[in-house]
Amino acid sequence: SCSGVSRSQGKGRLFQSRGAVTKKRTITLKGKVAERKERKEESQAPPPVIMFSGSGLNSSKGLRRQKRDWVIPPINVAENSRGPFPQMLVSIRSDQDKDISIRYSITGVGADQPPNEVFNIDPVLGKMFVTKPLDREHRSSYHLRAHAVDMNGNQVENPIDLYIFVIDMNDNRPEFKNQVYNGSVDEGSKPGTYVMHVSAFDGDDNTTANGMVRYRILSQMPHTPIPNMFTINSETGDIVTVAPGLDREKVSQYTIIVQATDMEGNLNFGLSNTATAIITVTDINDNPPMLTSRTFSGEVPENRVDLVVANLTVIDADQPHSPNWNTIYRIISGDPSGHFTIRTDPVTNDGMVTVVKPVDFEMNRAFMLTVVVSNQAHLASGIQSSLESTAGVTISVQDVNEPPYFPTNPKHIRFEEGVPAGTSLTTFSASDPDRLQMQQTIRYSKLNDPADWLSINRTNGQIVTTAMLDRESIYVKNNIYEATFLATDNGSPAASGTGTLQIYLIDINDNPPALIPRESQICERVNKNVHGVNITAADADTDPNAGPFVFELPNFPTSIRRNWTISRISGDYARLGLRYQIYLEPGVYEVPVIVSDSGNPPLSNRSVIKVKVCPCDEHGDCTTLGAVAAAGLGTGAIISILICIIILLSMVLLFVVWIKRREKERHTKQLLIDPEDDVRDNILKYDEEGGGEEDQDYDLSQLQQPDSLEHIISKPPGVRRVDERPIIPESQYPIRPVVPHPGDIGDFIHEGLRAADNDPTAPPYDSLLVFDYEGSGSTAGSVSSLNSSSTGDQDYDYLNDWGPRFKKLADMYGGGDDD
């Protein structure tokens, strides 16, 4: 074994050669010069040599079992080394390198795994190097494995583990979590009161002085009352008070600069950083509210509410709009009836004395109130209330003209209905509350009298009826009639009050009963299941002037009692029916019934009920035929009605057929002669609403008769068209106005036809019936060019039957031998 190397149980066969043991160093606070000197000595020391186990895998003695291995101590490398690089760390050797060629390699994070090539090894000499500066804050240790193989790649030695630790250097300043910290402390706090906590983090090793942070306060602003009101725990960062005298009303906020230094706070070697701590002094209720005056005054008109009559002001040095500042006002005396309350203005903190219950000048002319003020929050311990927290408030009441009032409102009286006009009911008088300083006169008037039954005396308020009171009137609700009256004084300005009079009308028997129902039906023969009609009565009066009712049949006419009978069912109902063995023809019968109420004296009414007697089915219901028969129509009348209905429908149908046929004939009517005798080749029948040969872009104004014929008459002879109207004396047709719309052309043509038919003096010119110019383009010429080709005699007497338009033709061709 080698000296300085400890043994341990394990499977690997590792050991360290002599002189390769790395001494353990303890870093103490020293000057930078001493630290650099030590680093220089370490860098000049020869690197340790790490040897593989003497029993290799290829030993001539064969494989042997190794019970114990050497433990290789870690390799320490300082971070942020300045080089030069590559810097040799250790040398790895195998005791077999004397017999065979050995190649050395290392594996692990930092060698062949990311980050790669931080460490490398000379494969022949076995020297391991670090290639760049290391950062402990990035990675604090590396675990590598060293391998030894022959030239064929066969493993010669078991791999050995190499542990490389990065030695920390003080290269990180303390960093505060926040640049600004906010804390608070109550004013008046005792020394030692906890305020807040600040903390800083150092990236260096906190087990060494490099990462040990200490705190201190650099400054405090302001310095009132002393410059050092706070202190900080150097290790924990807790800030506490060290002196009394915190007063928010003097200083409401402190700003403290806190410094954090590593190297256990050594200012010569440690790195430092600063942060700001803002300490707010919170308010406590150490200032009681004080009223600005010992007395206040105000005025209030009588009978007014929700009116501010006085304003109380206070002074409070505590934080505004906080429970320590908000003031509560209380009236402790002078207002036993609760006429006033004091509300706090949330903005100004003033007290607004408000009247909440009307005051009466005639009862209280002034109020002397005692007011006490306090805060929403209780006073702090040891703070006493001020004598200025109490004041007196004088409220004067102003007299105003109050309206008269009715002492009893509404006023109830009872009277029987039917009271005649001119009856005095009661005196409805009002009182004037202004009895101390004003003597006024009251006048009365009627404000609302729905039925116009009452009048009131203008001076004394006496109520007199002007019409008879009727309980059954629509203006009476639940037997009560209600009227409203007005009382007005002569003050300035005048004031008025209203009063309601309610008259309870007692019912009297002034309405006779009326029979219900007024119509019904009954079977012509008595049915054992249904017999008779249930009847009752309605009475506008109430008990005891209404039911029970008495139903009777009159003695005259005698047929009533002979055919009908009434039987009592209850106090309000009776049954009207036919007598047994009585048969009546179907029809409607008017049965008089006398109904009497129970009033004193009773009132009677003779009512008539119309009863339809009809044949019934087995259920007692009138059949359809029976209902018709009961309406007073016999079988013959019913058949006659049906025949009349059929005839009427037939006539309507025939009329519709005739109209349709007439319309069809009008469309198919021949012009003058049969089609086979018509020689006018250019006359076509289209049966459509279109034009002729030229029906595109035609001018409808050509179809309108001109208002003047000057342009035709002025033409010289021989130049006129053959189809124009001849210049001869003729009947003057009325000149028609210009047709505004082509839809009226049909009316225009029919009007011309009608004028020509009624003019027997019209000459038989071909162009006589041309209704204005209709355009050119027809392939046929004038009909004047047509000559008759008939050589035989022809009878033209039938022209006399064609109307006045053909009278000339009949005279010319039908004249017989005169031609």
PDB file of C-alpha atoms in Angstrom, residues 67 103 117 144 160 292 381 405 416 418 423 576 579 610 691 758 775 806:
ATOM      1  CA  LYS A  67     -10.542  -8.184  -2.064  1.00  0.00           C
ATOM      2  CA  ARG A 103      -3.519   3.996 -24.664  1.00  0.00           C
ATOM      3  CA  GLU A 117     -13.884  18.641 -24.089  1.00  0.00           C
ATOM      4  CA  LEU A 144     -15.017  10.929 -14.948  1.00  0.00           C
ATOM      5  CA  ILE A 160     -10.887   4.053 -12.249  1.00  0.00           C
ATOM      6  CA  THR A 292     -64.640  74.107  16.191  1.00  0.00           C
ATOM      7  CA  SER A 381     -54.866  53.183  24.719  1.00  0.00           C
ATOM      8  CA  TYR A 405    -107.256  70.304   9.128  1.00  0.00           C
ATOM      9  CA  GLU A 416    -130.951  55.270   5.427  1.00  0.00           C
ATOM     10  CA  GLY A 418    -133.915  57.318   0.152  1.00  0.00           C
ATOM     11  CA  THR A 423    -131.838  66.815   4.427  1.00  0.00           C
ATOM     12  CA  LEU A 576    -142.327  25.906 -12.824  1.00  0.00           C
ATOM     13  CA  ARG A 579    -149.644  19.986 -14.666  1.00  0.00           C
ATOM     14  CA  LYS A 610    -141.012  32.619 -22.030  1.00  0.00           C
ATOM     15  CA  GLY A 691    -101.519  44.981 -82.583  1.00  0.00           C
ATOM     16  CA  ASN A 758    -127.376  57.710 -83.890  1.00  0.00           C
ATOM     17  CA  GLY A 775    -100.710  54.635 -89.173  1.00  0.00           C
ATOM     18  CA  PHE A 806    -126.848  50.997 -93.041  1.00  0.00           C
TER      19      PHE A 806
END
